[in-house]
Coordinates of C-alpha atoms in Angstrom, one line a residue:
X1 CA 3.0 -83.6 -23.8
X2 CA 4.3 -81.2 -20.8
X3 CA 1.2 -80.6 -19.3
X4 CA 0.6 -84.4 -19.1
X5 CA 4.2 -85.3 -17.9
X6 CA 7.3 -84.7 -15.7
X7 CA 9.7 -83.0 -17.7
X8 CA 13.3 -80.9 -17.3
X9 CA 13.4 -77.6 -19.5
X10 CA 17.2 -76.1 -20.5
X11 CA 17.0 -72.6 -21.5
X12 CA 20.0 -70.6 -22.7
X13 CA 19.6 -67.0 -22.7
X14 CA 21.4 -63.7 -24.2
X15 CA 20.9 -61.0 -22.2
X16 CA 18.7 -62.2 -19.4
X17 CA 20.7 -61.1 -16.3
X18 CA 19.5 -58.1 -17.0
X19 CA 16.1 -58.7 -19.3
X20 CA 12.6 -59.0 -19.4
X21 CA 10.3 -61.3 -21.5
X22 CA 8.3 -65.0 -21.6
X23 CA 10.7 -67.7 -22.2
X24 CA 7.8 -69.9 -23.2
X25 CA 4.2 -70.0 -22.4
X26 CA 1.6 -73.1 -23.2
X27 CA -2.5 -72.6 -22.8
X28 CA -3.3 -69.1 -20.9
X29 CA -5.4 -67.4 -18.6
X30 CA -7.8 -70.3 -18.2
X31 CA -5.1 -72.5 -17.4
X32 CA -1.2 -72.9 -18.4
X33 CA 2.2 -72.5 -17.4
X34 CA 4.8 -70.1 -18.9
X35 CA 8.8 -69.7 -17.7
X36 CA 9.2 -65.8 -18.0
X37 CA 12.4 -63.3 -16.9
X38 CA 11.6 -60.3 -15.2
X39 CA 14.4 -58.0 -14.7
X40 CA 16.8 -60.6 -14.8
X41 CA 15.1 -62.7 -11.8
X42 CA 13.5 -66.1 -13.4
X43 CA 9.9 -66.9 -12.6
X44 CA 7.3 -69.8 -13.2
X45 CA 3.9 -69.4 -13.2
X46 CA 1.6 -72.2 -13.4
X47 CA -2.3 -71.4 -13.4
X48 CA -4.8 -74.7 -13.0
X49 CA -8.2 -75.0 -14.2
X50 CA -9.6 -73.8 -11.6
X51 CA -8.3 -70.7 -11.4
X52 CA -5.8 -71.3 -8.9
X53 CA -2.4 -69.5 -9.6
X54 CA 1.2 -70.4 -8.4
X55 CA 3.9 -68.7 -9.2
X56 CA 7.8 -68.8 -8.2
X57 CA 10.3 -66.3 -8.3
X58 CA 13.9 -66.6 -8.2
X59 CA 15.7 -65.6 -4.9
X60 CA 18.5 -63.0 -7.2
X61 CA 18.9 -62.5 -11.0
X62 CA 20.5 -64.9 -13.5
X63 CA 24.1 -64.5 -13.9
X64 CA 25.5 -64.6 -17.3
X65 CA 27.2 -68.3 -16.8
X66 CA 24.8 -71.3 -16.8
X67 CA 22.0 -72.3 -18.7
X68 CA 18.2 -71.8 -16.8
X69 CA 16.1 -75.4 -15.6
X70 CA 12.5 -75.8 -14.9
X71 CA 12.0 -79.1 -13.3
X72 CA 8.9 -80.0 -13.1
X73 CA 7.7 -83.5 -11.3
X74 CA 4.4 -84.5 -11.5
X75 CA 3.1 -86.6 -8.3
X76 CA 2.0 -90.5 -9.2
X77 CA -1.4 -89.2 -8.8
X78 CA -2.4 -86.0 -10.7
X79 CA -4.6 -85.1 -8.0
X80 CA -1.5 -84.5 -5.9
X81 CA 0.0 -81.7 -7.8
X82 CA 3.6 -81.4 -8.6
X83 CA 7.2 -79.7 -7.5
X84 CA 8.8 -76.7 -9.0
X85 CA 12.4 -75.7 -9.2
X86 CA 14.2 -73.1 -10.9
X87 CA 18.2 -73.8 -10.8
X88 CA 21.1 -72.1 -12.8
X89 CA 24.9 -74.1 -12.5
X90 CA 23.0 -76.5 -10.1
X91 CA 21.9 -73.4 -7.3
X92 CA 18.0 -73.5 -6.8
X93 CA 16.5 -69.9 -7.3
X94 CA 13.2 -70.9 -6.3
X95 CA 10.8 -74.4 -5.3
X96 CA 7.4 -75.2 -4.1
X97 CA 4.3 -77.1 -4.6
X98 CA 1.6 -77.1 -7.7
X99 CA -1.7 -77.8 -5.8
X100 CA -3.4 -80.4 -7.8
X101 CA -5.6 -81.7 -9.4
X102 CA -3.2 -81.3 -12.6
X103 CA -4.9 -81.4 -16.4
X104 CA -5.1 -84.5 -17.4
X105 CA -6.0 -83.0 -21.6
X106 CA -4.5 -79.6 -22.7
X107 CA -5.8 -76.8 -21.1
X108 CA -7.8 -75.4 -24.5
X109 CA -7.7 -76.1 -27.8
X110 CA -7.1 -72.8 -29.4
X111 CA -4.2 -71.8 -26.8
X112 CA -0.8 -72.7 -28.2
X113 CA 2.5 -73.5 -27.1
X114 CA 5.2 -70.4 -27.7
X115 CA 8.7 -69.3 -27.3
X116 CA 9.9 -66.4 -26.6
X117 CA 6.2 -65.2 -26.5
X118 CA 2.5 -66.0 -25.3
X119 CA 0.3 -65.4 -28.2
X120 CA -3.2 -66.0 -27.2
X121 CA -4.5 -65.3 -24.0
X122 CA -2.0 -64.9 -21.5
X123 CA -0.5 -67.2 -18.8
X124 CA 0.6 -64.2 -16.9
X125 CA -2.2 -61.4 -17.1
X126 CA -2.9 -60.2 -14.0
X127 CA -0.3 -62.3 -12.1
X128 CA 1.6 -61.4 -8.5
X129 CA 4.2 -63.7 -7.6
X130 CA 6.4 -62.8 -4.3
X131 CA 4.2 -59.3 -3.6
X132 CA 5.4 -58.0 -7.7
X133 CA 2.8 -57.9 -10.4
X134 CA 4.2 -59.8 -13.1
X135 CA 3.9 -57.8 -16.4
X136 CA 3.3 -59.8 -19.5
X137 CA 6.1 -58.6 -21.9
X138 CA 6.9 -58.1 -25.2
X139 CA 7.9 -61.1 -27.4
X140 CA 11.8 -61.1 -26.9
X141 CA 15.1 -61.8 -28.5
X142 CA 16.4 -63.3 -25.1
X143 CA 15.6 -67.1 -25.8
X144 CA 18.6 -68.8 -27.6
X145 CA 18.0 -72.5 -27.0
X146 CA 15.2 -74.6 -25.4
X147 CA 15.5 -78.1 -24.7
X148 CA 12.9 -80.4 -23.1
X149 CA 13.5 -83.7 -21.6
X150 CA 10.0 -85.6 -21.0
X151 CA 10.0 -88.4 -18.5
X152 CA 6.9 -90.7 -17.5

């Protein structure tokens, strides 16, 4: 239900400050979201229906202390868009704006939700966020622990 809903992501990693891989991914290069490390610095990437791509990168790389949070607030009316923030220990890395219209249904039925991976078509092909082209990495070893909280 993410892509319908608000929702707070916890992510502990091993090995991250200095890593490189998709923390998880859901739908792909038609539309999704994945929360990825590259070189240590946390990104988001979010990528609507209509092709429209937003990505955030984090201002430094994760330290080693701290669990990783992907808020994600969806406006009353989908057609608004959403916020963004990346935080580790409470410190935003990085904010901004999804441009709506948000899905309302799952981006496609044969895409699927991963972790530590993006198995079908990819969130992140061809992706720049912050002037850096975001490679789509190997599955990884990096993701210890994911926990979503879902709100209305």
């Amino acid at each position: 239900p993410i892509h319908r809903r608000s929702f707070l992501a916890t992510v502990e990693l091993s090995g991250a400050e200095k890593g490189s891989g998709t923390v998880f991914a859901y739908g792909g290069e038609h539309g999704g979201m994945s929360l990825f490390v590259d070189q240590g610095v946390p990104g988001f990437v979010f990528r609507n229906h209509d092709g429209r791509v937003t990505c955030l990168r984090g201002n430094r790389a994760l330290s080693t202390e701290g669990a990783l949070d992907l808020q994600f607030v969806r406006n009353d009316d989908a057609s608004q868009g959403a916020q963004a923030r990346l935080l580790q220990g409470g410190h935003e890395l990085a904010s901004g704006t999804i441009p709506g219209p948000l899905p309302v249904f799952t981006w496609s039925l044969n895409e699927t939700f991963d972790i530590g991976a993006d198995a079908g078509s990819q969130v992140l092909e061809g992706v720049t966020c912050a002037g850096k082209a975001v490679l789509a990495a190997d599955p990884n070893s990096m993701v210890a622990k994911v926990r979503f909280q879902v709100s209305d």
